[in-house]
Amino acid sequence: MKTIATFLLASAILFACEETVELDIRQTPTKVVIEGLVTNQVGRQYVRLTRSASFYESGPTPRVSHAQVTVTDDLGQVVPFVHNPRNYPDSIGYYVPQSPFTGSIGRSYTLTVRVDEHVYSAVDRMSPAMELDSLVPAADPRPSERDMKKGRTFQVLVFGKEPGTTKDYYLINVYRNDTLVYEPRRGAFTVDDQTLSEKIQGVPAPVNFRPHDRAVVECLSLSREAFQYYEGLAKLTTGSGGMFDSPPSNPPSNLSNGALGFFQASAVTRVATMVEH
Amino acid sequence: MHMMTRINPTQEVIATLSSMSIRAIAMILLLAGPLIAVAQPELTISGTVRDKSNQEALIGATVRVEGTSKGTAADINGFYSLRLLPGAYRLVFNFVGFKSTVKAVQVTGNLTLDADLEAEDTELEEIVVQAERDNSHVEDIQMSKSKVNMLMVRKLPTVLGEVDIIKAVQAMPGVISAGEGTSSFFVRGGSADQNLILMDGAPIYDASHLFGLYSVFNADIVKDAELYKGGVPTKFGGRLSSILDVQTKDPASGQTIVGGGIGTLASRVMAEGALSDKISYFASARRSYADVFMRLAQQKNAASFYDLNGKLMLRASQGDQVSLSLYRGRDNFDFDKRFDFSWGNTAGVLDWKHAFNDRVFSKTSLIVGSFDYLLRSEDEANPFQWKSSVNQAGLQYDVVVFAGGRHEINLGYKASYLWFEPGTIASTARTGSFRSIQMDRHQAIDQAIYVDTRHRLSDRLTLWYGLRLSMFRNVGPSDVIRYAGPTASGQWMRMDTLRVGHLETVKSFGNLEPRFSARYLLGEQSSLKASYSRMVQNVHSISNGTVPLPFNTWLPSGFHLRPQWADLWAIGYFHTWQSKPVEWSVEAFYKDMSQVTEFTDNANLFFNPDLVMEVRQGKSWSYGVEFSLTKTKGKFTGQLNYTWSTAMREIPGVNQGIAYAANHDRRHVLNLSGVYEINDRWTIASQFSYSTGRPITVTSGRYEFGNFDADIITERNGYRLPAVHRLDVAVTYTPKANKNRKWKGEWVFSVYNVYSRKNPFTLYTRSVLDKSGNLVGDGSTKEARMISLFPIIPSVTYNFKF
């Protein structure tokens, strides 16, 4: 839809003009922002706590380092999370399990966060991820101008299976030389299995590569709530101004008590390749 | 003068029957025949009011009996009928833009009296017959109606040289333009999809060309355009807020005329003539050539549109007239062969107008119409095609009965079959990993039966009341998906599917729509009017943008969607000055709407087979005051319209269920237009418009999630864009016609947005970018960007006729 919107703007507006204006925005109270992830991979569980900032305030948002955080599974196991135990300067606001803990498929997890006198909680269930078989590099027949400029003329094609019988949602992470590719104007790459065939035969990953790049494609299973959250987040961050999109609204969070963000339980699968001629 | 004080028994019958039962309508239909047979002591004088120059019927021309309060208006065929006691009378014929004509007549028996009126601008010297003024403004019972003055519209400034009646509609009191870049308009707090636009009775679902730069109505072939925004006659229905009834011209029966215009962005040509002394025709075509320019400018993108109109008219006999009117128009956009989209309307109407006698007239119409849009991507990996359409075919039968001087009865029946194809997304790749998605098709049978009567109670008081029964049946074949679970939070699930067979009922809705108007004359110069109408809407536009676009999917009322309805109350004061051709009016309204549609917060709109679950229905209300001042005659003509109004919505699941200002809420709207004829060669015209800015949803803060820097939204439509205002000027130069040549031409020089105001089109927020489009710093510095569309645009058009 984004491309359509851009095209519409481009066409309708032969004479259009765009300029920066000052927004007269009322100050709103800051909110607690929670980003929680439990996976079935060892060492990949964390909760990040921050606060919101005003529109014209730039730079990193304030971190919350004094909260009490626990994750409980549906068997009654309680896992306390602690704040940045190794005191990394770039990990302020991050909470990790006190003792080794890995999630498993089919379990439900409950996050509880206490900040000052307020308690926020959320529940998410871990579904299976897509089965990924292989990743095959191939020359992109029509690379975008931007990719051409950067020499990224290769696609990577994903092969795998998707269980057609269940209704599933996925988040696709693509890593270029072990760095997560993040394009703020495209949003996260989410997939609703409705648009997928059962056999995935060479679907190009949404990111292009240069020769000799290392490519990794990762699939994270999402609950329906998590999918809707990412969809909402993408709409919010990629919106072209409310003219062609529906009016922006906060993504639907699973967190209670008015906290922003999401608590997500995901199974992870991955495939990797070196991009060669 | 009291002509009749005794009560006619048939009037009582009608008054009683018009109370609200369905059986009553059926009975009136049955009784309509016998009713007219009731003898009256008066004689009938009837005839047709036409434009002298081309013999076109003048719809709504008024006929007054001088020295009495008797009078009537010509119907859709230009036909009028009056009942008078034997004697000598002077009849005064009036029509906006035409000279008043007086005819003396001796009534000794039933007689026919036709009147051919002359347009005001055809003569050089002013031989204005000021014996009688056109007083229909005060005397007509219809309120909340605005007529497009075609003569004035042709003189007003244009965008790139094309005369556009929609622009004139957008300047009417109580109407709000949706802004630049769209042909949409909002009437009395209603959304754009609540306006029914008719071309010769066939629905036009989207009236825009080139995103509203032009409209589908080629002014060359438009005879009349009337906007009903309240007190709507019962023959109209199906939308909540307004009816825009556009009639194309009747082909002249004289010699062949060829005309056209060459404009900056589009050109048009039309031909009109007679095939025999009974059959006449016109055909017209218009095409834009922006695509040609774009190609010359080495642009890979192309945009174009065209319109084709045709009409064939058979004047079979004095009492029978058959016409066939056809329209097709389409917009095409192509982006470097990678991506293209198009939309268009098709309409066809076959009309048979018949006069049973001088008091009973009928019109039988076969109407077909279709609207569709198409999006296509030629992307190598995931080519797709998205198509959506709404189609209808139906029949309408109208009868007008002039039952004596005190009564005019309109009744009729309408039935149409509608079929909706909300969307098919087809993967066009042979080995694509994408499936085709087909959204459910829908069919419906839409019927209405209606009757209204105009009833003159006394010299001062006239009532007009009626009832419309609309019956809407959503029918199969259809697979109705039923959902379970909480709808509000979006956590619903598909439960099961109901299979409904061919023409079996999915769901049916019957609604009674009472309509009522009253006019009380305060004197010769002024009147008070009041009206109430209920309107019901059974087709719902499912649009995603905050501003109307052609890509609207239409869905019928059915298993999941309920009909929308509106109650509108209006009162008004109407005044005409005795000594000057100036009239003014003020109207106040309150409108209460239910089940208006809106997408829920965070709706998933694209390629969604469960789209219906993203739609919420709720209430909306609006109120306002409209003021209008018009100078209709003289060297200077002009109009001032001012509207103060507000429109709110409260819908569960939207803005967390809290009431908010509707997208079309604009507090102050002012429109000024004037035309000054300097001499017979030069005319200068200008138009000024002002409107409060559009409400818009913007962020109030930001937060981090993963790598994303997200906005916080606290309130729907909580921010208001700056006001929109603009001045346009046009000069028309008509060179002295060479008497030996048939060729007539005129030059129109237009300037749009004279002081080049940067009017806000939309506003969005983003992370600050440098000149090459890369994020500045970590991307956390945000800014608001405002887009404005058209700066000053001059244009030249040459119009010709031979």
PDB file of N, CA, C and O in Angstrom, chain A residues 4 8 17-21 35 53 57 59 61 63 142 182 185 194 196-197 203 224 228 235-236 241-244 246 249-250, chain B residues 211 338-339 341 433 435 490-492 544 546 549 602-603 609 702 704 706-707 711 713 761-764 773 780 784-786 788:
ATOM      1  N   ILE A   4       1.815   2.316  -3.413  1.00  0.00           N
ATOM      2  CA  ILE A   4       0.693   2.937  -4.097  1.00  0.00           C
ATOM      3  C   ILE A   4       0.567   4.382  -3.632  1.00  0.00           C
ATOM      4  O   ILE A   4       0.439   5.305  -4.423  1.00  0.00           O
ATOM      5  N   LEU A   8       0.687   7.627  -5.875  1.00  0.00           N
ATOM      6  CA  LEU A   8      -0.439   8.552  -5.924  1.00  0.00           C
ATOM      7  C   LEU A   8       0.052   9.961  -5.660  1.00  0.00           C
ATOM      8  O   LEU A   8      -0.292  10.896  -6.363  1.00  0.00           O
ATOM      9  N   CYS A  17       4.115  20.941  -3.184  1.00  0.00           N
ATOM     10  CA  CYS A  17       5.233  21.505  -2.462  1.00  0.00           C
ATOM     11  C   CYS A  17       5.158  20.978  -1.043  1.00  0.00           C
ATOM     12  O   CYS A  17       4.072  20.726  -0.513  1.00  0.00           O
ATOM     13  N   GLU A  18       6.308  20.734  -0.461  1.00  0.00           N
ATOM     14  CA  GLU A  18       6.338  20.153   0.872  1.00  0.00           C
ATOM     15  C   GLU A  18       7.296  20.954   1.729  1.00  0.00           C
ATOM     16  O   GLU A  18       8.354  21.367   1.264  1.00  0.00           O
ATOM     17  N   GLU A  19       6.924  21.217   2.955  1.00  0.00           N
ATOM     18  CA  GLU A  19       7.822  21.977   3.828  1.00  0.00           C
ATOM     19  C   GLU A  19       7.639  21.566   5.279  1.00  0.00           C
ATOM     20  O   GLU A  19       6.617  21.007   5.658  1.00  0.00           O
ATOM     21  N   THR A  20       8.670  21.858   6.059  1.00  0.00           N
ATOM     22  CA  THR A  20       8.621  21.538   7.481  1.00  0.00           C
ATOM     23  C   THR A  20       7.818  22.608   8.206  1.00  0.00           C
ATOM     24  O   THR A  20       7.980  23.791   7.949  1.00  0.00           O
ATOM     25  N   VAL A  21       6.927  22.174   9.073  1.00  0.00           N
ATOM     26  CA  VAL A  21       6.150  23.122   9.867  1.00  0.00           C
ATOM     27  C   VAL A  21       6.306  22.774  11.347  1.00  0.00           C
ATOM     28  O   VAL A  21       6.675  21.659  11.703  1.00  0.00           O
ATOM     29  N   GLU A  35       9.354  -3.849  26.188  1.00  0.00           N
ATOM     30  CA  GLU A  35       9.643  -4.687  25.030  1.00  0.00           C
ATOM     31  C   GLU A  35      10.163  -6.000  25.602  1.00  0.00           C
ATOM     32  O   GLU A  35      11.246  -6.028  26.171  1.00  0.00           O
ATOM     33  N   ALA A  53       8.952   9.783  25.243  1.00  0.00           N
ATOM     34  CA  ALA A  53       9.460  11.159  25.265  1.00  0.00           C
ATOM     35  C   ALA A  53       8.508  12.032  24.467  1.00  0.00           C
ATOM     36  O   ALA A  53       7.639  11.522  23.761  1.00  0.00           O
ATOM     37  N   GLU A  57      11.612  15.959  21.480  1.00  0.00           N
ATOM     38  CA  GLU A  57      12.752  15.573  22.298  1.00  0.00           C
ATOM     39  C   GLU A  57      13.516  14.500  21.523  1.00  0.00           C
ATOM     40  O   GLU A  57      12.964  13.421  21.289  1.00  0.00           O
ATOM     41  N   GLY A  59      17.080  11.967  20.602  1.00  0.00           N
ATOM     42  CA  GLY A  59      18.033  11.129  21.335  1.00  0.00           C
ATOM     43  C   GLY A  59      17.330   9.971  21.999  1.00  0.00           C
ATOM     44  O   GLY A  59      16.109   9.830  21.903  1.00  0.00           O
ATOM     45  N   THR A  61      15.477   7.531  24.477  1.00  0.00           N
ATOM     46  CA  THR A  61      14.438   7.825  25.474  1.00  0.00           C
ATOM     47  C   THR A  61      14.934   7.360  26.846  1.00  0.00           C
ATOM     48  O   THR A  61      15.844   6.529  26.934  1.00  0.00           O
ATOM     49  N   ARG A  63      15.658   5.398  30.236  1.00  0.00           N
ATOM     50  CA  ARG A  63      15.609   3.958  30.567  1.00  0.00           C
ATOM     51  C   ARG A  63      15.062   3.786  31.983  1.00  0.00           C
ATOM     52  O   ARG A  63      15.203   4.684  32.808  1.00  0.00           O
ATOM     53  N   ARG A 142      15.531  -7.302 -11.405  1.00  0.00           N
ATOM     54  CA  ARG A 142      15.184  -5.882 -11.444  1.00  0.00           C
ATOM     55  C   ARG A 142      15.493  -5.234 -10.094  1.00  0.00           C
ATOM     56  O   ARG A 142      14.581  -4.915  -9.334  1.00  0.00           O
ATOM     57  N   TYR A 182      17.474  -3.167   9.221  1.00  0.00           N
ATOM     58  CA  TYR A 182      16.356  -2.436   9.794  1.00  0.00           C
ATOM     59  C   TYR A 182      16.069  -1.242   8.900  1.00  0.00           C
ATOM     60  O   TYR A 182      16.933  -0.405   8.680  1.00  0.00           O
ATOM     61  N   ARG A 185      11.550   2.899   7.284  1.00  0.00           N
ATOM     62  CA  ARG A 185      10.441   3.287   6.423  1.00  0.00           C
ATOM     63  C   ARG A 185       9.718   2.104   5.796  1.00  0.00           C
ATOM     64  O   ARG A 185       8.798   2.276   5.028  1.00  0.00           O
ATOM     65  N   GLN A 194      -1.849 -16.612   5.147  1.00  0.00           N
ATOM     66  CA  GLN A 194      -2.916 -16.575   4.165  1.00  0.00           C
ATOM     67  C   GLN A 194      -2.381 -16.310   2.769  1.00  0.00           C
ATOM     68  O   GLN A 194      -2.910 -16.775   1.770  1.00  0.00           O
ATOM     69  N   LEU A 196       0.580 -17.192   1.751  1.00  0.00           N
ATOM     70  CA  LEU A 196       1.654 -18.130   1.440  1.00  0.00           C
ATOM     71  C   LEU A 196       1.098 -19.480   1.010  1.00  0.00           C
ATOM     72  O   LEU A 196       0.108 -19.952   1.562  1.00  0.00           O
ATOM     73  N   SER A 197       1.780 -20.091   0.049  1.00  0.00           N
ATOM     74  CA  SER A 197       1.437 -21.474  -0.293  1.00  0.00           C
ATOM     75  C   SER A 197       2.113 -22.371   0.741  1.00  0.00           C
ATOM     76  O   SER A 197       3.008 -21.938   1.466  1.00  0.00           O
ATOM     77  N   VAL A 203      10.931 -17.846  -2.477  1.00  0.00           N
ATOM     78  CA  VAL A 203      10.394 -16.507  -2.253  1.00  0.00           C
ATOM     79  C   VAL A 203      11.571 -15.599  -1.900  1.00  0.00           C
ATOM     80  O   VAL A 203      12.338 -15.894  -0.997  1.00  0.00           O
ATOM     81  N   ARG A 224      -1.315 -14.162  17.069  1.00  0.00           N
ATOM     82  CA  ARG A 224      -2.115 -13.209  16.313  1.00  0.00           C
ATOM     83  C   ARG A 224      -2.015 -11.801  16.896  1.00  0.00           C
ATOM     84  O   ARG A 224      -1.935 -10.813  16.163  1.00  0.00           O
ATOM     85  N   GLN A 228      -0.627  -8.512  14.956  1.00  0.00           N
ATOM     86  CA  GLN A 228      -1.390  -7.267  14.870  1.00  0.00           C
ATOM     87  C   GLN A 228      -0.597  -6.094  15.439  1.00  0.00           C
ATOM     88  O   GLN A 228      -0.700  -4.972  14.965  1.00  0.00           O
ATOM     89  N   LYS A 235       2.368   0.330  10.318  1.00  0.00           N
ATOM     90  CA  LYS A 235       1.478   1.372   9.790  1.00  0.00           C
ATOM     91  C   LYS A 235       1.865   2.721  10.363  1.00  0.00           C
ATOM     92  O   LYS A 235       1.849   3.739   9.688  1.00  0.00           O
ATOM     93  N   LEU A 236       2.218   2.703  11.622  1.00  0.00           N
ATOM     94  CA  LEU A 236       2.544   3.941  12.316  1.00  0.00           C
ATOM     95  C   LEU A 236       3.861   4.520  11.815  1.00  0.00           C
ATOM     96  O   LEU A 236       3.994   5.716  11.597  1.00  0.00           O
ATOM     97  N   GLY A 241       1.200   9.947   5.943  1.00  0.00           N
ATOM     98  CA  GLY A 241       0.617  11.214   6.358  1.00  0.00           C
ATOM     99  C   GLY A 241      -0.883  11.200   6.519  1.00  0.00           C
ATOM    100  O   GLY A 241      -1.510  12.237   6.604  1.00  0.00           O
ATOM    101  N   GLY A 242      -1.469  10.034   6.558  1.00  0.00           N
ATOM    102  CA  GLY A 242      -2.892   9.968   6.866  1.00  0.00           C
ATOM    103  C   GLY A 242      -3.787  10.328   5.699  1.00  0.00           C
ATOM    104  O   GLY A 242      -4.988  10.376   5.837  1.00  0.00           O
ATOM    105  N   MET A 243      -3.204  10.609   4.536  1.00  0.00           N
ATOM    106  CA  MET A 243      -4.043  10.966   3.394  1.00  0.00           C
ATOM    107  C   MET A 243      -4.584   9.696   2.751  1.00  0.00           C
ATOM    108  O   MET A 243      -5.754   9.572   2.483  1.00  0.00           O
ATOM    109  N   PHE A 244      -3.699   8.754   2.529  1.00  0.00           N
ATOM    110  CA  PHE A 244      -4.116   7.529   1.863  1.00  0.00           C
ATOM    111  C   PHE A 244      -4.206   6.369   2.836  1.00  0.00           C
ATOM    112  O   PHE A 244      -4.780   5.340   2.550  1.00  0.00           O
ATOM    113  N   SER A 246      -5.241   4.820   6.689  1.00  0.00           N
ATOM    114  CA  SER A 246      -6.247   5.118   7.695  1.00  0.00           C
ATOM    115  C   SER A 246      -5.550   5.962   8.763  1.00  0.00           C
ATOM    116  O   SER A 246      -4.331   5.941   8.882  1.00  0.00           O
ATOM    117  N   SER A 249      -3.082   5.155  14.723  1.00  0.00           N
ATOM    118  CA  SER A 249      -3.498   4.882  16.089  1.00  0.00           C
ATOM    119  C   SER A 249      -2.403   4.034  16.732  1.00  0.00           C
ATOM    120  O   SER A 249      -1.578   3.457  16.034  1.00  0.00           O
ATOM    121  N   ASN A 250      -2.399   3.964  18.055  1.00  0.00           N
ATOM    122  CA  ASN A 250      -1.377   3.171  18.726  1.00  0.00           C
ATOM    123  C   ASN A 250      -1.575   1.707  18.387  1.00  0.00           C
ATOM    124  O   ASN A 250      -2.701   1.227  18.358  1.00  0.00           O
TER     125      ASN A 250
ATOM    126  N   PHE B 211      -7.787  12.575 -10.022  1.00  0.00           N
ATOM    127  CA  PHE B 211      -7.857  12.870  -8.600  1.00  0.00           C
ATOM    128  C   PHE B 211      -8.529  14.201  -8.307  1.00  0.00           C
ATOM    129  O   PHE B 211      -8.090  14.965  -7.466  1.00  0.00           O
ATOM    130  N   ARG B 338       5.414  -0.574 -14.553  1.00  0.00           N
ATOM    131  CA  ARG B 338       5.609  -1.456 -13.411  1.00  0.00           C
ATOM    132  C   ARG B 338       4.349  -1.552 -12.585  1.00  0.00           C
ATOM    133  O   ARG B 338       4.091  -2.524 -11.908  1.00  0.00           O
ATOM    134  N   PHE B 339       3.620  -0.485 -12.609  1.00  0.00           N
ATOM    135  CA  PHE B 339       2.485  -0.395 -11.730  1.00  0.00           C
ATOM    136  C   PHE B 339       1.443   0.465 -12.414  1.00  0.00           C
ATOM    137  O   PHE B 339       1.780   1.515 -12.959  1.00  0.00           O
ATOM    138  N   PHE B 341      -2.927   1.745 -12.459  1.00  0.00           N
ATOM    139  CA  PHE B 341      -4.269   1.641 -11.917  1.00  0.00           C
ATOM    140  C   PHE B 341      -5.234   2.476 -12.740  1.00  0.00           C
ATOM    141  O   PHE B 341      -4.831   3.363 -13.482  1.00  0.00           O
ATOM    142  N   SER B 433       4.455 -17.701  -5.191  1.00  0.00           N
ATOM    143  CA  SER B 433       4.248 -18.296  -3.890  1.00  0.00           C
ATOM    144  C   SER B 433       3.035 -17.675  -3.216  1.00  0.00           C
ATOM    145  O   SER B 433       2.786 -17.881  -2.054  1.00  0.00           O
ATOM    146  N   ARG B 435      -1.082 -16.989  -3.119  1.00  0.00           N
ATOM    147  CA  ARG B 435      -2.373 -17.516  -3.555  1.00  0.00           C
ATOM    148  C   ARG B 435      -3.243 -16.377  -4.055  1.00  0.00           C
ATOM    149  O   ARG B 435      -3.043 -15.234  -3.706  1.00  0.00           O
ATOM    150  N   GLY B 490     -10.603  -7.141  18.321  1.00  0.00           N
ATOM    151  CA  GLY B 490     -10.001  -7.695  17.111  1.00  0.00           C
ATOM    152  C   GLY B 490      -9.617  -9.159  17.268  1.00  0.00           C
ATOM    153  O   GLY B 490      -8.990  -9.739  16.398  1.00  0.00           O
ATOM    154  N   GLN B 491      -9.995  -9.779  18.379  1.00  0.00           N
ATOM    155  CA  GLN B 491      -9.597 -11.170  18.624  1.00  0.00           C
ATOM    156  C   GLN B 491     -10.707 -12.157  18.254  1.00  0.00           C
ATOM    157  O   GLN B 491     -10.881 -13.186  18.886  1.00  0.00           O
ATOM    158  N   TRP B 492     -11.466 -11.822  17.189  1.00  0.00           N
ATOM    159  CA  TRP B 492     -12.518 -12.705  16.716  1.00  0.00           C
ATOM    160  C   TRP B 492     -11.904 -13.848  15.916  1.00  0.00           C
ATOM    161  O   TRP B 492     -10.771 -13.760  15.461  1.00  0.00           O
ATOM    162  N   ASN B 544     -10.301   3.696   2.932  1.00  0.00           N
ATOM    163  CA  ASN B 544      -9.293   3.699   3.979  1.00  0.00           C
ATOM    164  C   ASN B 544      -8.705   5.061   4.275  1.00  0.00           C
ATOM    165  O   ASN B 544      -8.293   5.320   5.376  1.00  0.00           O
ATOM    166  N   THR B 546      -8.269   9.240   4.754  1.00  0.00           N
ATOM    167  CA  THR B 546      -9.041  10.238   5.474  1.00  0.00           C
ATOM    168  C   THR B 546      -9.679  11.201   4.496  1.00  0.00           C
ATOM    169  O   THR B 546     -10.517  11.985   4.845  1.00  0.00           O
ATOM    170  N   LEU B 549     -10.999   8.834  -1.985  1.00  0.00           N
ATOM    171  CA  LEU B 549     -10.244   8.491  -3.180  1.00  0.00           C
ATOM    172  C   LEU B 549     -11.109   7.593  -4.050  1.00  0.00           C
ATOM    173  O   LEU B 549     -12.078   7.031  -3.573  1.00  0.00           O
ATOM    174  N   ASN B 602      -6.372   0.686  13.954  1.00  0.00           N
ATOM    175  CA  ASN B 602      -5.447  -0.366  13.532  1.00  0.00           C
ATOM    176  C   ASN B 602      -6.035  -1.385  12.569  1.00  0.00           C
ATOM    177  O   ASN B 602      -5.619  -2.535  12.543  1.00  0.00           O
ATOM    178  N   ALA B 603      -7.002  -0.968  11.781  1.00  0.00           N
ATOM    179  CA  ALA B 603      -7.631  -1.917  10.871  1.00  0.00           C
ATOM    180  C   ALA B 603      -6.629  -2.418   9.836  1.00  0.00           C
ATOM    181  O   ALA B 603      -5.779  -1.675   9.369  1.00  0.00           O
ATOM    182  N   PRO B 609      -9.531 -10.695   3.534  1.00  0.00           N
ATOM    183  CA  PRO B 609     -10.820 -11.328   3.244  1.00  0.00           C
ATOM    184  C   PRO B 609     -11.814 -11.185   4.401  1.00  0.00           C
ATOM    185  O   PRO B 609     -12.994 -11.447   4.233  1.00  0.00           O
ATOM    186  N   ARG B 702       6.948  10.273  21.340  1.00  0.00           N
ATOM    187  CA  ARG B 702       7.614   9.164  20.661  1.00  0.00           C
ATOM    188  C   ARG B 702       8.148   8.162  21.688  1.00  0.00           C
ATOM    189  O   ARG B 702       8.325   8.496  22.869  1.00  0.00           O
ATOM    190  N   GLU B 704      10.571   4.134  21.950  1.00  0.00           N
ATOM    191  CA  GLU B 704      11.402   3.181  21.233  1.00  0.00           C
ATOM    192  C   GLU B 704      10.862   1.773  21.415  1.00  0.00           C
ATOM    193  O   GLU B 704      10.474   1.388  22.518  1.00  0.00           O
ATOM    194  N   GLY B 706      12.260  -1.991  19.865  1.00  0.00           N
ATOM    195  CA  GLY B 706      13.251  -2.595  18.970  1.00  0.00           C
ATOM    196  C   GLY B 706      14.064  -1.480  18.347  1.00  0.00           C
ATOM    197  O   GLY B 706      14.503  -0.558  19.023  1.00  0.00           O
ATOM    198  N   ASN B 707      14.211  -1.519  17.032  1.00  0.00           N
ATOM    199  CA  ASN B 707      14.915  -0.443  16.352  1.00  0.00           C
ATOM    200  C   ASN B 707      13.975   0.692  15.971  1.00  0.00           C
ATOM    201  O   ASN B 707      14.398   1.682  15.406  1.00  0.00           O
ATOM    202  N   ASP B 711       5.605   6.716  17.028  1.00  0.00           N
ATOM    203  CA  ASP B 711       4.817   7.855  17.516  1.00  0.00           C
ATOM    204  C   ASP B 711       3.798   7.389  18.538  1.00  0.00           C
ATOM    205  O   ASP B 711       3.305   6.269  18.469  1.00  0.00           O
ATOM    206  N   ILE B 713       0.022   8.109  19.719  1.00  0.00           N
ATOM    207  CA  ILE B 713      -1.210   8.764  19.265  1.00  0.00           C
ATOM    208  C   ILE B 713      -2.144   8.844  20.461  1.00  0.00           C
ATOM    209  O   ILE B 713      -2.450   7.823  21.092  1.00  0.00           O
ATOM    210  N   PHE B 761      -2.615  20.243   2.247  1.00  0.00           N
ATOM    211  CA  PHE B 761      -3.257  19.061   1.665  1.00  0.00           C
ATOM    212  C   PHE B 761      -3.229  17.973   2.727  1.00  0.00           C
ATOM    213  O   PHE B 761      -4.231  17.369   3.054  1.00  0.00           O
ATOM    214  N   THR B 762      -2.064  17.756   3.296  1.00  0.00           N
ATOM    215  CA  THR B 762      -1.956  16.839   4.411  1.00  0.00           C
ATOM    216  C   THR B 762      -0.682  17.132   5.191  1.00  0.00           C
ATOM    217  O   THR B 762       0.145  17.934   4.757  1.00  0.00           O
ATOM    218  N   LEU B 763      -0.556  16.494   6.322  1.00  0.00           N
ATOM    219  CA  LEU B 763       0.606  16.703   7.179  1.00  0.00           C
ATOM    220  C   LEU B 763       1.029  15.352   7.718  1.00  0.00           C
ATOM    221  O   LEU B 763       0.184  14.509   8.023  1.00  0.00           O
ATOM    222  N   TYR B 764       2.329  15.141   7.795  1.00  0.00           N
ATOM    223  CA  TYR B 764       2.795  13.901   8.388  1.00  0.00           C
ATOM    224  C   TYR B 764       4.052  14.165   9.188  1.00  0.00           C
ATOM    225  O   TYR B 764       4.671  15.235   9.061  1.00  0.00           O
ATOM    226  N   GLY B 773      18.321  12.065   1.580  1.00  0.00           N
ATOM    227  CA  GLY B 773      17.294  11.153   2.073  1.00  0.00           C
ATOM    228  C   GLY B 773      17.771  10.189   3.131  1.00  0.00           C
ATOM    229  O   GLY B 773      17.099   9.202   3.418  1.00  0.00           O
ATOM    230  N   SER B 780      16.225   9.931  15.718  1.00  0.00           N
ATOM    231  CA  SER B 780      15.248  10.213  16.772  1.00  0.00           C
ATOM    232  C   SER B 780      14.782  11.668  16.744  1.00  0.00           C
ATOM    233  O   SER B 780      13.914  12.045  17.494  1.00  0.00           O
ATOM    234  N   ALA B 784       7.607  17.682  11.557  1.00  0.00           N
ATOM    235  CA  ALA B 784       6.304  17.595  10.911  1.00  0.00           C
ATOM    236  C   ALA B 784       6.436  18.222   9.532  1.00  0.00           C
ATOM    237  O   ALA B 784       7.054  19.265   9.375  1.00  0.00           O
ATOM    238  N   ARG B 785       5.881  17.559   8.519  1.00  0.00           N
ATOM    239  CA  ARG B 785       5.969  18.056   7.148  1.00  0.00           C
ATOM    240  C   ARG B 785       4.564  18.280   6.607  1.00  0.00           C
ATOM    241  O   ARG B 785       3.688  17.430   6.754  1.00  0.00           O
ATOM    242  N   MET B 786       4.382  19.437   5.988  1.00  0.00           N
ATOM    243  CA  MET B 786       3.073  19.726   5.416  1.00  0.00           C
ATOM    244  C   MET B 786       3.183  19.756   3.899  1.00  0.00           C
ATOM    245  O   MET B 786       4.105  20.356   3.350  1.00  0.00           O
ATOM    246  N   SER B 788       1.413  20.810   0.320  1.00  0.00           N
ATOM    247  CA  SER B 788       0.349  21.583  -0.323  1.00  0.00           C
ATOM    248  C   SER B 788       0.394  21.297  -1.808  1.00  0.00           C
ATOM    249  O   SER B 788       1.451  20.981  -2.365  1.00  0.00           O
TER     250      SER B 788
END
